[in-house]
Structures are given as C-alpha cells and as structure tokens.
XYZ file of C-alpha atoms in Angstrom:
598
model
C 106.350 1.143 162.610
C 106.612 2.058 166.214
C 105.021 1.268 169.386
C 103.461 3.023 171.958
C 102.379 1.217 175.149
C 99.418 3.218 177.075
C 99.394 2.176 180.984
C 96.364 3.061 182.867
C 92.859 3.276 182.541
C 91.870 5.090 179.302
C 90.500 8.726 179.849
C 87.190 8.991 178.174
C 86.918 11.867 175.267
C 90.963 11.900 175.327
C 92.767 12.145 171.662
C 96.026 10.786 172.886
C 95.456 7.405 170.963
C 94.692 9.521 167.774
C 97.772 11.593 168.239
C 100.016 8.879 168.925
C 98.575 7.240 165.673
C 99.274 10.439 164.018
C 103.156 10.146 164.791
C 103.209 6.554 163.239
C 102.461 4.462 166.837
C 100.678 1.481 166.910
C 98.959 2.096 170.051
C 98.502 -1.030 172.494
C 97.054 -0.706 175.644
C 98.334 -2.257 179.595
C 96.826 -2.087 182.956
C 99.648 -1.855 184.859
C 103.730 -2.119 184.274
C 103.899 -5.748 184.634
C 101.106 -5.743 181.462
C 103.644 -2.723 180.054
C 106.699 -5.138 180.316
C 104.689 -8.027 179.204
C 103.549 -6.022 175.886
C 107.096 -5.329 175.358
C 108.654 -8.512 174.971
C 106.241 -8.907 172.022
C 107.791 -5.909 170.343
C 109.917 -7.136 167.776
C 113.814 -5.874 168.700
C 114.155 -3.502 165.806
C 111.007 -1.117 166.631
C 111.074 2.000 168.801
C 109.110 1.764 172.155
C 107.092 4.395 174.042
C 105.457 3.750 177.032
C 102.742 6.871 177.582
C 100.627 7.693 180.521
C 97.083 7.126 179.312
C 95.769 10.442 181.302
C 98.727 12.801 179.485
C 97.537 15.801 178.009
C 99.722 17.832 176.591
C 99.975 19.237 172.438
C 101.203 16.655 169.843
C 104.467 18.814 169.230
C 105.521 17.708 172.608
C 104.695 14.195 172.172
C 106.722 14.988 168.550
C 110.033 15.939 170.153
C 109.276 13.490 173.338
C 109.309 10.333 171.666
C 110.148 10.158 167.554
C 113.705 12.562 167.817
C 115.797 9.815 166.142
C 118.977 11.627 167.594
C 118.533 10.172 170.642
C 117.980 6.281 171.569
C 116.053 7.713 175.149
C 114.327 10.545 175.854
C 111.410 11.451 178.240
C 108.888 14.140 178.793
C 106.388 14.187 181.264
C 104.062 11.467 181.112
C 106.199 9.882 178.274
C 108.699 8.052 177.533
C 111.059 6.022 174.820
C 113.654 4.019 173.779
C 114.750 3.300 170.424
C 116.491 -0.563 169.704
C 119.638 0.177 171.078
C 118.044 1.387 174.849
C 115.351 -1.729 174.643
C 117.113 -3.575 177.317
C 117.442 -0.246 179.686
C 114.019 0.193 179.417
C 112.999 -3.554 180.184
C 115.063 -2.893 183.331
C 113.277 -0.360 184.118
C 109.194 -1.689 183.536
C 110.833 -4.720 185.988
C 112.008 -2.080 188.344
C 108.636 -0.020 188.077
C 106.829 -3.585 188.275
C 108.213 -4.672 191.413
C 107.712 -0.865 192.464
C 103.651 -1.450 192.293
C 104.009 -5.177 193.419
C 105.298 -3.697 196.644
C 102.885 -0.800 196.655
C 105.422 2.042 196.321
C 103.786 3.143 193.162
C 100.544 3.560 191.676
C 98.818 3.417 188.270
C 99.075 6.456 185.818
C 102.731 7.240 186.902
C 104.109 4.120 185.224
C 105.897 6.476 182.499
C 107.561 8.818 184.754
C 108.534 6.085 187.322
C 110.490 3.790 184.027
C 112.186 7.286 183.090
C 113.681 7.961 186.664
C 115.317 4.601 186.777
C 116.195 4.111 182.850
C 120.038 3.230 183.361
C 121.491 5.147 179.953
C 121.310 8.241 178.514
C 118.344 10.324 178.565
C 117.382 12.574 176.803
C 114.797 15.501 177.960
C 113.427 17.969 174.963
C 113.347 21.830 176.093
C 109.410 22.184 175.379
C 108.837 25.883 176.425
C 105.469 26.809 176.064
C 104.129 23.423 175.187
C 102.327 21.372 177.350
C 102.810 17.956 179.192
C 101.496 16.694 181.909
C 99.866 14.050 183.714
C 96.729 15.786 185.546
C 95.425 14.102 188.953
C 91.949 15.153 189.113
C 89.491 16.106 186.767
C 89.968 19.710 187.607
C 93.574 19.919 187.025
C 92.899 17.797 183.610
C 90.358 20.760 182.698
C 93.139 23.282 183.604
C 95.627 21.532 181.322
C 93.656 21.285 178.541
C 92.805 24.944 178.073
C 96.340 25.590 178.633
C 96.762 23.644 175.523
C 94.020 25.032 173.718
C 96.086 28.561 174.695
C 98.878 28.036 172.944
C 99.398 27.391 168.817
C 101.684 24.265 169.359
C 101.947 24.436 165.232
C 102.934 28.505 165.512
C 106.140 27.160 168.233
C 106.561 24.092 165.491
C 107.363 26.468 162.481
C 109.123 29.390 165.166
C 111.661 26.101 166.258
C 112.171 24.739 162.843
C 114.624 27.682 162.261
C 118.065 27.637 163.808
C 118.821 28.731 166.879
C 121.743 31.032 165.497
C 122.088 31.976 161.995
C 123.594 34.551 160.009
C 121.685 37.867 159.662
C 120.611 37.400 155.814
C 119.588 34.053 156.883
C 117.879 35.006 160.018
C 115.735 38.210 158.554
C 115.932 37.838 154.740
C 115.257 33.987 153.857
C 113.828 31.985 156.912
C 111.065 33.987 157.860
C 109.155 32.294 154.358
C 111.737 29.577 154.219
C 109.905 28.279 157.007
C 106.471 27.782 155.378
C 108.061 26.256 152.386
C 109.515 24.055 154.900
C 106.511 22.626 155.814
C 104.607 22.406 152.513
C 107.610 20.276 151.852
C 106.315 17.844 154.934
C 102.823 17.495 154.087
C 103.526 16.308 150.823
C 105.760 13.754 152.180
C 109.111 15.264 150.685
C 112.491 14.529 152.990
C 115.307 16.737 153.803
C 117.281 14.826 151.946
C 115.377 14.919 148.612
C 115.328 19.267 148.916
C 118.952 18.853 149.531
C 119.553 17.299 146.092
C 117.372 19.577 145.041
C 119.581 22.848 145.927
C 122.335 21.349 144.420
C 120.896 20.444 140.919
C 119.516 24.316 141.098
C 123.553 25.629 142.429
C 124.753 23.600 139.209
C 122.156 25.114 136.863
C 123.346 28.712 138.219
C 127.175 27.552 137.649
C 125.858 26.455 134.197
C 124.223 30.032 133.467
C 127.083 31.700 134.566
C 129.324 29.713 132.328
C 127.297 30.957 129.351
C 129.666 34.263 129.897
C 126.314 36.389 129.190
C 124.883 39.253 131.143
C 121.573 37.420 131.007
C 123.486 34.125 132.334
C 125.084 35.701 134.846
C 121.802 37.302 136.091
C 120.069 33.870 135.907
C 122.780 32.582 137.944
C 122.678 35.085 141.069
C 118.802 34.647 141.057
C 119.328 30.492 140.985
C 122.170 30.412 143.365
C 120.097 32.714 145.798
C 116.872 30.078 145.059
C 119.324 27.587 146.046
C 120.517 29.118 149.170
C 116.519 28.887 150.018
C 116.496 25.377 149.561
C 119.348 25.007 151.683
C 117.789 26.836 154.725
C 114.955 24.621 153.806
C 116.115 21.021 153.994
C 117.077 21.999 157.600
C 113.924 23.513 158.469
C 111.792 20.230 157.258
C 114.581 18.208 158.869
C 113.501 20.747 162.740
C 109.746 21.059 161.684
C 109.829 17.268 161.208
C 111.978 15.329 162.825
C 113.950 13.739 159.821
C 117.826 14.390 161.053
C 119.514 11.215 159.761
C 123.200 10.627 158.981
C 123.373 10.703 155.892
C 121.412 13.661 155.232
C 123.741 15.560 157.796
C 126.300 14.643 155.840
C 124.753 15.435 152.470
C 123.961 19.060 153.429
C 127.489 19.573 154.197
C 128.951 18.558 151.571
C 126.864 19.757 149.198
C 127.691 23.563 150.292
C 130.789 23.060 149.785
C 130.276 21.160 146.338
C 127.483 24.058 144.944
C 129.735 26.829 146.219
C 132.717 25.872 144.628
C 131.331 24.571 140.844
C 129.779 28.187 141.112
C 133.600 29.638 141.067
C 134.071 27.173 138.465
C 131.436 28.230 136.503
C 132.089 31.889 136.851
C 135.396 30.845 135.511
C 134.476 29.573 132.847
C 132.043 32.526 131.645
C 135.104 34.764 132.311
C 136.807 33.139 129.968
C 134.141 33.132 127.307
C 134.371 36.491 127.344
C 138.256 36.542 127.517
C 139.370 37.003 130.536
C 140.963 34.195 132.605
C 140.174 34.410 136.365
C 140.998 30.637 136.871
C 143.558 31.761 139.602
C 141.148 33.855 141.259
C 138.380 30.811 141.502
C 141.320 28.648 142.996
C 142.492 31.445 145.648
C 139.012 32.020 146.156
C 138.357 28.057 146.669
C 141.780 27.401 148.494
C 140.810 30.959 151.148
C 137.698 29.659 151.631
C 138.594 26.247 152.530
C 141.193 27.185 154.744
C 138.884 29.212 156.951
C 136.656 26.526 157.203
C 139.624 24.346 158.556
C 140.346 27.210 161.172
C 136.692 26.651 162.416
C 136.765 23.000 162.849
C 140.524 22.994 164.103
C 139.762 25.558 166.704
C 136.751 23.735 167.688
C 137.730 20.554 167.952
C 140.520 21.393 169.721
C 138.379 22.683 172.270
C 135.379 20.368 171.889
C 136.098 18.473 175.287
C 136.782 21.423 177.313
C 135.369 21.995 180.919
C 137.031 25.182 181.736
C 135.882 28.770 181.044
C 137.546 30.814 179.020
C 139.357 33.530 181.149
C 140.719 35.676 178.552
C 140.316 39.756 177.705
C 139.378 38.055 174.932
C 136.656 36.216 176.130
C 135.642 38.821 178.212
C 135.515 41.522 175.855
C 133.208 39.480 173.478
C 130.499 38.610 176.330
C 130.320 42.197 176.677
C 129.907 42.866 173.067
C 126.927 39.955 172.850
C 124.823 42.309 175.651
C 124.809 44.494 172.985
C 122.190 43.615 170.395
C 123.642 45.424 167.463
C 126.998 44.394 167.955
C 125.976 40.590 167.669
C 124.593 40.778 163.960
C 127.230 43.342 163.254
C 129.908 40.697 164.377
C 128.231 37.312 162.655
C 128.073 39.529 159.097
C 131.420 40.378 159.695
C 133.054 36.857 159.762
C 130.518 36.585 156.463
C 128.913 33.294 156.726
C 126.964 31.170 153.731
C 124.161 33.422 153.907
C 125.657 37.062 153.713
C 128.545 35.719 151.256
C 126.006 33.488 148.721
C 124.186 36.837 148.303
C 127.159 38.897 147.678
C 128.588 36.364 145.202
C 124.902 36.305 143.440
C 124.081 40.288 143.420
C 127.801 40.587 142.491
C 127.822 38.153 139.663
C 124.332 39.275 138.096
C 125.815 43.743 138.452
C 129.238 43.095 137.603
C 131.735 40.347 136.363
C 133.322 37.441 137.524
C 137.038 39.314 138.187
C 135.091 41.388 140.084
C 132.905 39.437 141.790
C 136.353 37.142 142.729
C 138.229 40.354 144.030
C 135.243 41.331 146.502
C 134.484 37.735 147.597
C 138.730 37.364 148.067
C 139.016 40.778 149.924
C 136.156 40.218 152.340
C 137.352 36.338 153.254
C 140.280 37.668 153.835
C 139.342 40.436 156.376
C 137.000 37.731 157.830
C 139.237 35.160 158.543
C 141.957 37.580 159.885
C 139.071 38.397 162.279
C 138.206 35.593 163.475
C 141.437 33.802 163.345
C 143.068 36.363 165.152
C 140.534 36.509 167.995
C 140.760 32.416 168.541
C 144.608 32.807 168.664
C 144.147 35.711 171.532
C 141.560 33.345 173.258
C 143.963 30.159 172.923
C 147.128 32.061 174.616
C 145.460 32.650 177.949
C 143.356 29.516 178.117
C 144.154 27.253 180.546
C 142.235 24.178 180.197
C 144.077 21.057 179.377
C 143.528 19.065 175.938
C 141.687 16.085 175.956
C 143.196 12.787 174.365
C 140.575 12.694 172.135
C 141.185 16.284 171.230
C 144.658 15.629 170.442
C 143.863 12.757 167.954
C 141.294 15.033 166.351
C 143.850 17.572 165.689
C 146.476 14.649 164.097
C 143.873 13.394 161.601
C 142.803 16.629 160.668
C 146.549 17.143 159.535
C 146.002 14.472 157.461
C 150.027 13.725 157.737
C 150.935 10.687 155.436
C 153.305 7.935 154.905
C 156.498 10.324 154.249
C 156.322 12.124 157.487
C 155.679 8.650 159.268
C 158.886 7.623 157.468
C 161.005 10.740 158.221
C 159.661 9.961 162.007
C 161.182 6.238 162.603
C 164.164 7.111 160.774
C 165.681 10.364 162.434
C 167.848 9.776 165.376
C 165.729 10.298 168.238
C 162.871 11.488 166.288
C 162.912 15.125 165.037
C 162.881 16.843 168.522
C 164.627 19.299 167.034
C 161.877 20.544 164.651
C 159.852 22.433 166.769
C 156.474 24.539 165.880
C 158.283 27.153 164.427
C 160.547 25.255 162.040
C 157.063 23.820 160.962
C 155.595 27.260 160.100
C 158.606 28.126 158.340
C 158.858 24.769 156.022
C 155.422 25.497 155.189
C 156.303 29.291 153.722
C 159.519 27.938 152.310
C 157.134 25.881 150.158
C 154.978 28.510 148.999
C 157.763 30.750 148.316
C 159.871 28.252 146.303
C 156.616 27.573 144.080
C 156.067 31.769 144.104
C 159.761 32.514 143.282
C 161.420 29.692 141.667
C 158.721 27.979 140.176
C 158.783 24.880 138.478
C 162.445 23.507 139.771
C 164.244 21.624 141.638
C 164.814 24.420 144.374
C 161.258 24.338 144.782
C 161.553 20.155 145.141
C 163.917 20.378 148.023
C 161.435 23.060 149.722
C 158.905 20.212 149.569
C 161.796 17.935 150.750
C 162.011 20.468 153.509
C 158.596 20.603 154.155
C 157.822 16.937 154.661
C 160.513 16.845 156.728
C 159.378 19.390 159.623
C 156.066 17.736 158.910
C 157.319 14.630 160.903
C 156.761 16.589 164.311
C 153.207 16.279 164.116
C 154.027 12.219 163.932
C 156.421 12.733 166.677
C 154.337 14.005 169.240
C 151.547 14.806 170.381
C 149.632 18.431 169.410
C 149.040 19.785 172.907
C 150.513 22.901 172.665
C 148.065 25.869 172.916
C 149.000 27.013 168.832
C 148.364 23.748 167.770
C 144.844 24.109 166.438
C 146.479 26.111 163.667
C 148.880 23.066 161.933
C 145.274 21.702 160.407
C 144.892 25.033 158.703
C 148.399 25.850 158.244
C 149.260 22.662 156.304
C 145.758 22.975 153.878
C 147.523 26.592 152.812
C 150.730 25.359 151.714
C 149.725 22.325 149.780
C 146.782 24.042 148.050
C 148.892 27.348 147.467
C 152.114 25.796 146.140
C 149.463 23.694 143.364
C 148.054 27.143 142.557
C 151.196 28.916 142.637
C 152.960 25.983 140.460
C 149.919 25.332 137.746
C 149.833 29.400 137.165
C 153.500 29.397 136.629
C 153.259 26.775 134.034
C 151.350 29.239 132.520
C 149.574 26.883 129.556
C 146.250 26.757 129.147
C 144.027 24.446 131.663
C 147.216 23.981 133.881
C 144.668 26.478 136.654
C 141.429 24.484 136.054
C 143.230 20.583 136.274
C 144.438 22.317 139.602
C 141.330 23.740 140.310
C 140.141 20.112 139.985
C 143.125 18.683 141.900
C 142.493 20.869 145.129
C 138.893 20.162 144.917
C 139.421 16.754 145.468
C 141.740 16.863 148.159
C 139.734 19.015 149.706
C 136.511 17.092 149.458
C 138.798 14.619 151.674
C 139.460 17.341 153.865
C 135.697 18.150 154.941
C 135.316 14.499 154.717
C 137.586 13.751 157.637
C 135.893 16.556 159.431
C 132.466 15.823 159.469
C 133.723 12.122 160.347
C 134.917 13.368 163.257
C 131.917 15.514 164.082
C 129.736 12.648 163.805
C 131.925 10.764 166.254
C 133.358 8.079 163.886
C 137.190 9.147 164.231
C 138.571 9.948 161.092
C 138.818 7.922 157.602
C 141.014 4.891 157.273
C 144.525 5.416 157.494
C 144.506 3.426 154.156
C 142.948 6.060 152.387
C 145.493 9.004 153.990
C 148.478 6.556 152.938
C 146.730 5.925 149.523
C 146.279 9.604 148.633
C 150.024 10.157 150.112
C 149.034 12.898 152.676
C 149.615 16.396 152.417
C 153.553 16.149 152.534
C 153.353 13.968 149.814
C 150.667 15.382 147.481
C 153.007 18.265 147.546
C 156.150 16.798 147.370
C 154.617 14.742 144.382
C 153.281 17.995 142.502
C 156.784 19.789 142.807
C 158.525 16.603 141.259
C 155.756 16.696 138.043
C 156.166 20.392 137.441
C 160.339 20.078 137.548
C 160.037 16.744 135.904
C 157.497 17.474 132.949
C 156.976 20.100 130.392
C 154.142 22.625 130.674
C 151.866 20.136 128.659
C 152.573 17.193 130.110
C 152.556 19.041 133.610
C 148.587 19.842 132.766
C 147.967 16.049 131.783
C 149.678 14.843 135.363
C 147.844 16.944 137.449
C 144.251 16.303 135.717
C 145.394 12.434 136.321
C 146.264 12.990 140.030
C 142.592 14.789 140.379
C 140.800 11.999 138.603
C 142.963 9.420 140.459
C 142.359 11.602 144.335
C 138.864 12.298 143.478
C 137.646 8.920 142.849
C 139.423 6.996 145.438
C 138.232 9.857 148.295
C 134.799 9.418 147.239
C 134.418 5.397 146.944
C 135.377 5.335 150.154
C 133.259 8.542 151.522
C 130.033 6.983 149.728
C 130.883 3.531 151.379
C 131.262 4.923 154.530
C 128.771 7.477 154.840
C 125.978 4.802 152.837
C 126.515 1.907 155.065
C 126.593 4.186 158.021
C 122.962 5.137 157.239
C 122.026 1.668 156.575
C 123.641 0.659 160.039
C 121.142 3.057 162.010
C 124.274 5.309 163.251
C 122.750 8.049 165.108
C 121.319 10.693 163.442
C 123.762 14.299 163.550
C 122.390 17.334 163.728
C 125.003 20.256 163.624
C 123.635 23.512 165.267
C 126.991 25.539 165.086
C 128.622 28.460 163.354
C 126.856 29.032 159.552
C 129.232 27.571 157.162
C-alpha cells in the first residue's frame, strides 16, 4: 500500500480522493506542511509517499505516470509529488524546508506540493504528459476552465496511444500493435502482469518449435501461425507493462531473454523437423544462431561504447542519416532493412509454414547477413570521425563484454612487458587464424596452436585499456571466432549429433553473453569474475574445444561437448537466476529498455 498526503482544504464535489484510491493510495489528509511532515513520520519506511495538492485537477493518467512509475524513486507533476523508500529522507527535507517556508510566511496553503518538489535534493523525475492535464487552479473560474479541459480530452485514448513504443519496427508498428494494444489492456483489468504474458509467449514459441519438429507440412504451418501468436504476446507484455505501470527488474530481464530463448529453440526445432524428413540443416540453425547473436553483440558493443557520450556526432555519416530521417519513407525503409524481431519473426513464420526449413535457414542467413553488413558498416564510418572521448565506465563495459578469462590474464602477467606488441590488428588476425584452422585443418593439432595463438593476442584486451575508436568491435569479433570454430569443428567431426551438442554448447555460452549485457544495461556492472574464470572465458572455451576434437574420436568428441553444454549451461544460469531473483526481491530499480527492436 501507498500513501498519499492531501494538503489543503478539501475542494467540495472533487474526485481526487477517489482517484488516488483508484491507484492503490491510502489517502490521509493535512492542513498545512508541518501536518504533511507530521503525517509522514507515521508512514512506515518501506511505503511510497505522495504528497498532492487537494485543489489538483487534472485526468488520473497524469496522476498514473506522476506518482506510481516505479522506475523512478522521485518524480513530480504539477500539483503532485512522490518519493518512493529510497528518496523518503529527501522529501522529509523538503516538507521541513516548505514548513519553515509557511512559518515565515513565504508560502501559502495549496502550493505545498509544488514548493517540496522545487527543493527535493535528488533526482527528479518529471513525466512528459502532453495533452493531459495537471494543474492546481486559483479561483473557481480557472478550476471550471481546467476541468472541461479534462473532460476534452480521452485521457484512456492517450493511455492505450502511449502504451506502444515510441520506435518500433514497421511490422510491429502497423501490423501487430495497433490490436496488440487492446489485448494489452484486457490483460490489466483482469489483473494479469507483464510478467505472467511473458511466460506466456514463450510456452506458445516452444509449442511452435514443437510443431515444427513434427517435420509435417501441417506442423510447420501450426508453427508460423504460433510463433507469429507469440510475437503478439511479446508486443503485449510491454504494452501492459506502458498501459500499466508494471516495469520491474525482473520482468525486463525476462522479456529479454526470453526472445532470445523462443527464437533460437525455434531453429532448433526447425532442425529437428528437417531432419525428420531427411535433411540435416543442423549447421544452418547454428550459423543462423551464431549470425544472429553476433549482431546483437554489435548493437550493445557499439552502444555501450558510446552510452556516456556528450559530443555530437560530426560525421558524413551522421549527417547523411539525419537527412535520410526528414524523409518519412526512408525511415521505415531503413528500420526493415536492418530486419528487427518483428519483420524477421514473420519471415521465419510465413517462410517455415510455404517452404522448408533449408529454405527458410538460407533466407533468414542471407538477409542477417546483408543487415548486419549495413548496419555494422555504418557504426564503423560513424566511429572513425567521432571525436568524443570514452568514458571510464565505457571502457570497462567494453572489457566485460569480451568476456576475456583466466588464460589471457595469465598470458598478461607473464610476457615481458606485457604484450605491447600485439596490437588490434594481430588480434583480428588470431581470431581468423582460428576459424580457418577449424575450416581447413579441422580436428588437429594445427588448429590447437591457432587457439594457442588466439588466446595469446587475446591478452591485449587485459593489457590495456579499449579506448581506441575500433574497439567496440573486439566484443563482437571475439563471439564470431569462438562460436564459428565450435560450428566449424562439430561439422567436421561429421557424426551424428556432433551439430546439435554444439548447437547446445553455443547456446549456453551465449545465454552468458546477453546475460552480461543486460547486467550492464541495468547498471549492475557485469557478472562475477568467478563465473567468467569458472566458464574459462572465450580464449579458453575455445582453446578447450580444439584440444577435445584433436584429443577424442568423433564419438567421444560428441559426448565432451554435450558435457561442456550441460556443465556451461547450468553454472551460467544458477548464477543468472540468483542474481536477477534476489535483485527483484532487493527493490533494484525497475529497467525499462526503449531502444533498437531486438
């Protein structure tokens, strides 16, 4: 329960109690803001706090993003203002502040609210409320004025119009949300939480992975339609979460990993329909799985490593795209191009339910590909001429997303002078020399000293510090060689399951992967270093994988990696779920990520 101080003399024939109730406020009542701090102090420590102008008028959406947004521990609109636990003490400060105020007769009744928000000492947040109104009227005639004004506008019309993101994809935006929407909020008046349509989606991605591992045309038909029901509840739970208020920190996390999760069982369960029917496109699920990942570690690298930033972006570049977003037709054209969730979940489905899984692989390969050349190659023009320096905390994002281990460390410390030497270049190069002993040789021992080789130039990253202007691109760089030189090495084993225990094996790692990033995105620095030195880092991983598959026969090659998968997979998510659980139960603030579509 919450509480909602009202200071001033009630307004007769004025709903604000009601509405306040409405919003889950026990409504008490104080003259003045000595009463107001008084009332307070009996507020046990753990509840929110408003303290409301009793003459506001304004719609109950605004008092909705005003005071219960649990993103933020203070925020204000006019009239109204609160502060969750962790801003109790600023706003005691500030009733003393506003009491003293009146004691000396610098401030009246009725502005009590407004007066505590000016001198609240901590952040404060103020919610855009466009057409809504909120206002503290002086005079019966301006409180007339403001009350038709709300009777003008549909406050529940803006409520459903603002529950769908602010940029989306253009399936998303013109093919799922405009009915998304109103499923969104039957879900909130039957008391249903983001998180609970979130588990939903994913039971209804794994039943479409399920019908397309039946390897029939009427499976694979059942699975487009479920995946694209899923897709709907995905577009849902962060509707509810906008129409209602209900961000949280574990459901941000949920959502994101649960896209990745129902995308890539669907590629395993097109897999395994192929090969019900014969044909094995296990390699093509893991390129798929391994393209797709690394384009999603381009994103966050390149974001990250620009996060912090103050300066603007100079560059043709730059410039060339702000002339391309005055352009209506070039914006959509440019957001399917780069084809997020939305446009590539409906591809995969219409795809899957017309054709068959090789082919749905070789469209969904080809246009990842041209997408992340696109936008890769437009971040790397924007990065050359940008000028702005990189933050420290920028920096350290960039070295955990690496996710460098022990062996690098090791090589670090025991070089002579450190491995100054091994510049960006010789980095880039270890990392292809990898690949390409695991494309060429194989399972050997030349591809063992290529890993050798690998974890060697990997020590620069340890060595110092990522500040160069290319360095957004290690993050993404490294992901390609470990996962490629497990898919190149399990399909040159060439037994059967070697591709699907490496399927598993890259799933896991790069469950950690995402893990790590949304850890960062949420502001709690990355996971342990424990868990990177426990799961050897991606030097090791892939010096470890080239020792099995020279070591080990085809057979027992298959058995090792399924027992590194099992082995990755649950230690990465013990940890994740006892992280990301007693974060939640901790009150960490809510995340709410607005960005690119996934």
């Amino acid at each position: 329960m919450s509480t909602a101080i009202l200071t001033g003399q009630p307004v007769p024939g004025s709903s604000l109690e009601g509405d306040l109730r409405s919003l889950g406020f026990d409504v008490r009542a104080a003259t003045d803001a000595a009463d107001a701090e008084t009332l307070l102090a009996a507020v046990p420590a753990d509840q929110r706090v408003a303290v409301v102008d009793a003459r506001f008028v304004g719609h109950v959406h605004a008092l909705r993003l005003g005071l219960t947004d649990p993103r933020f521990d203070a925020a204000a609109i006019p009239g109204a203002v609160t502060a969750k636990p962790g801003a109790r003490p600023a706003l005691a400060r500030a009733l003393r502040i506003a009491s003293s105020d009146a004691s000396n007769g610098s401030v009246v009744v009725g502005i009590v609210a407004d007066r505590v928000a000016e001198t609240l000492d901590t952040d404060l947040h103020r919610p855009e409320l466009g057409e809504l109104v909120a206002e503290v009227p002086r005079d019966p005639q301006a409180r007339n004025e403001a009350r038709q004004s709300v009777a003008s506008v549909d406050d529940e019309a803006i409520r459903l119009r603002t529950a769908v993101k602010s940029r989306d994809g253009f399936f998303t935006t013109y093919c799922i949300s405009p009915y998304s929407r109103y499923l969104a909020r039957w879900c909130a008046r039957r008391g249903l939480t983001p998180n609970q349509v979130t588990t939903a989606s994913l039971i209804t991605a794994l039943i479409a992975a399920g019908c397309a591992a039946t390897g029939t045309r009427a499976g694979f038909v059942a699975a487009g339609l479920l995946l694209l029901f899923s897709f709907v509840l995905d577009c849902t739970d962060g509707q509810l979460a906008r129409y209602s208020l209900q961000y949280s920190t574990l459901g941000a996390w949920l959502d994101a990993t649960f896209d990745r999760a129902k995308e890539y069982a669907y590629y395993a369960g097109l897999a395994l329909g192929a090969a019900r029917g014969g044909d094995d496109v296990w390699a093509l699920a893991l390129a798929a799985m391994v393209l797709q990942t690394c384009r999603h570690v381009v994103d966050f690298s390149f974001n990250e490593a620009n996060v912090d930033s103050t300066a603007a972006n100079t560059s043709p570049t730059a410039a060339l795209s702000g002339k391309l977003d005055s352009v209506g037709w070039t914006v959509w054209l440019r957001r399917m191009i780069v084809l997020p969730i939305g446009e590539r979940w409906a591809m995969i489905a219409v795809l899957t339910a017309l054709t068959t899984p090789r082919i749905t692989f070789y469209v969904l390969l080809i246009g990842c590909a041209f997408a992340a050349c696109y936008t890769t190659a437009g971040r790397v023009l924007r990065s050359l001429t940008r000028k702005a320096r990189r933050t420290d905390r920028a920096v350290q994002a960039l070295r955990d997303l690496t996710d460098t281990g022990p062996l690098a460390e090791l090589f670090a410390r025991v070089l002579p002078g450190g491995p100054r030497l091994l510049s960006r270049p010789f980095m880039v190069i270890g990392a292809v020399l990898v690949v390409l002993g695991a494309w060429i040789e194989g399972p050997g021992w030349s591809t063992v000293v290529c890993a050798v080789v690998y974890a060697l130039v990997s020590a620069e990253v340890i060595a110092h510090p990522l500040t160069g202007a290319l360095d957004w691109l290690l993050p993404p760089l490294f992901r390609a060689a470990e996962y490629g030189t497990v898919l190149l090495l399990a399909a040159k084993a060439d037994v059967n399951g070697a591709l699907p225990a490496a399927f598993g094996l890259v799933a896991a790692v790069a469950y950690h992967h995402y893990d790590t990033v949304y850890r960062i995105r949420g502001n709690a620095g990355a996971p342990p270093h424990w868990l990177v030195r426990a799961i050897g880092g991606h030097e090791g991983r892939t010096l470890l994988v080239t020792v099995l598959a020279a070591l080990l026969a085809a057979e027992d090659f298959k058995v090792a990696l399924t027992a590194l998968a099992v082995a990755v997979a649950l230690v990465v998510l013990f940890e994740s779920i006892r992280y990301w659980v007693t974060a939640h139960r901790r009150g960490a603030p809510a995340v709410h990520d607005e960005g690119e579509p996934a």
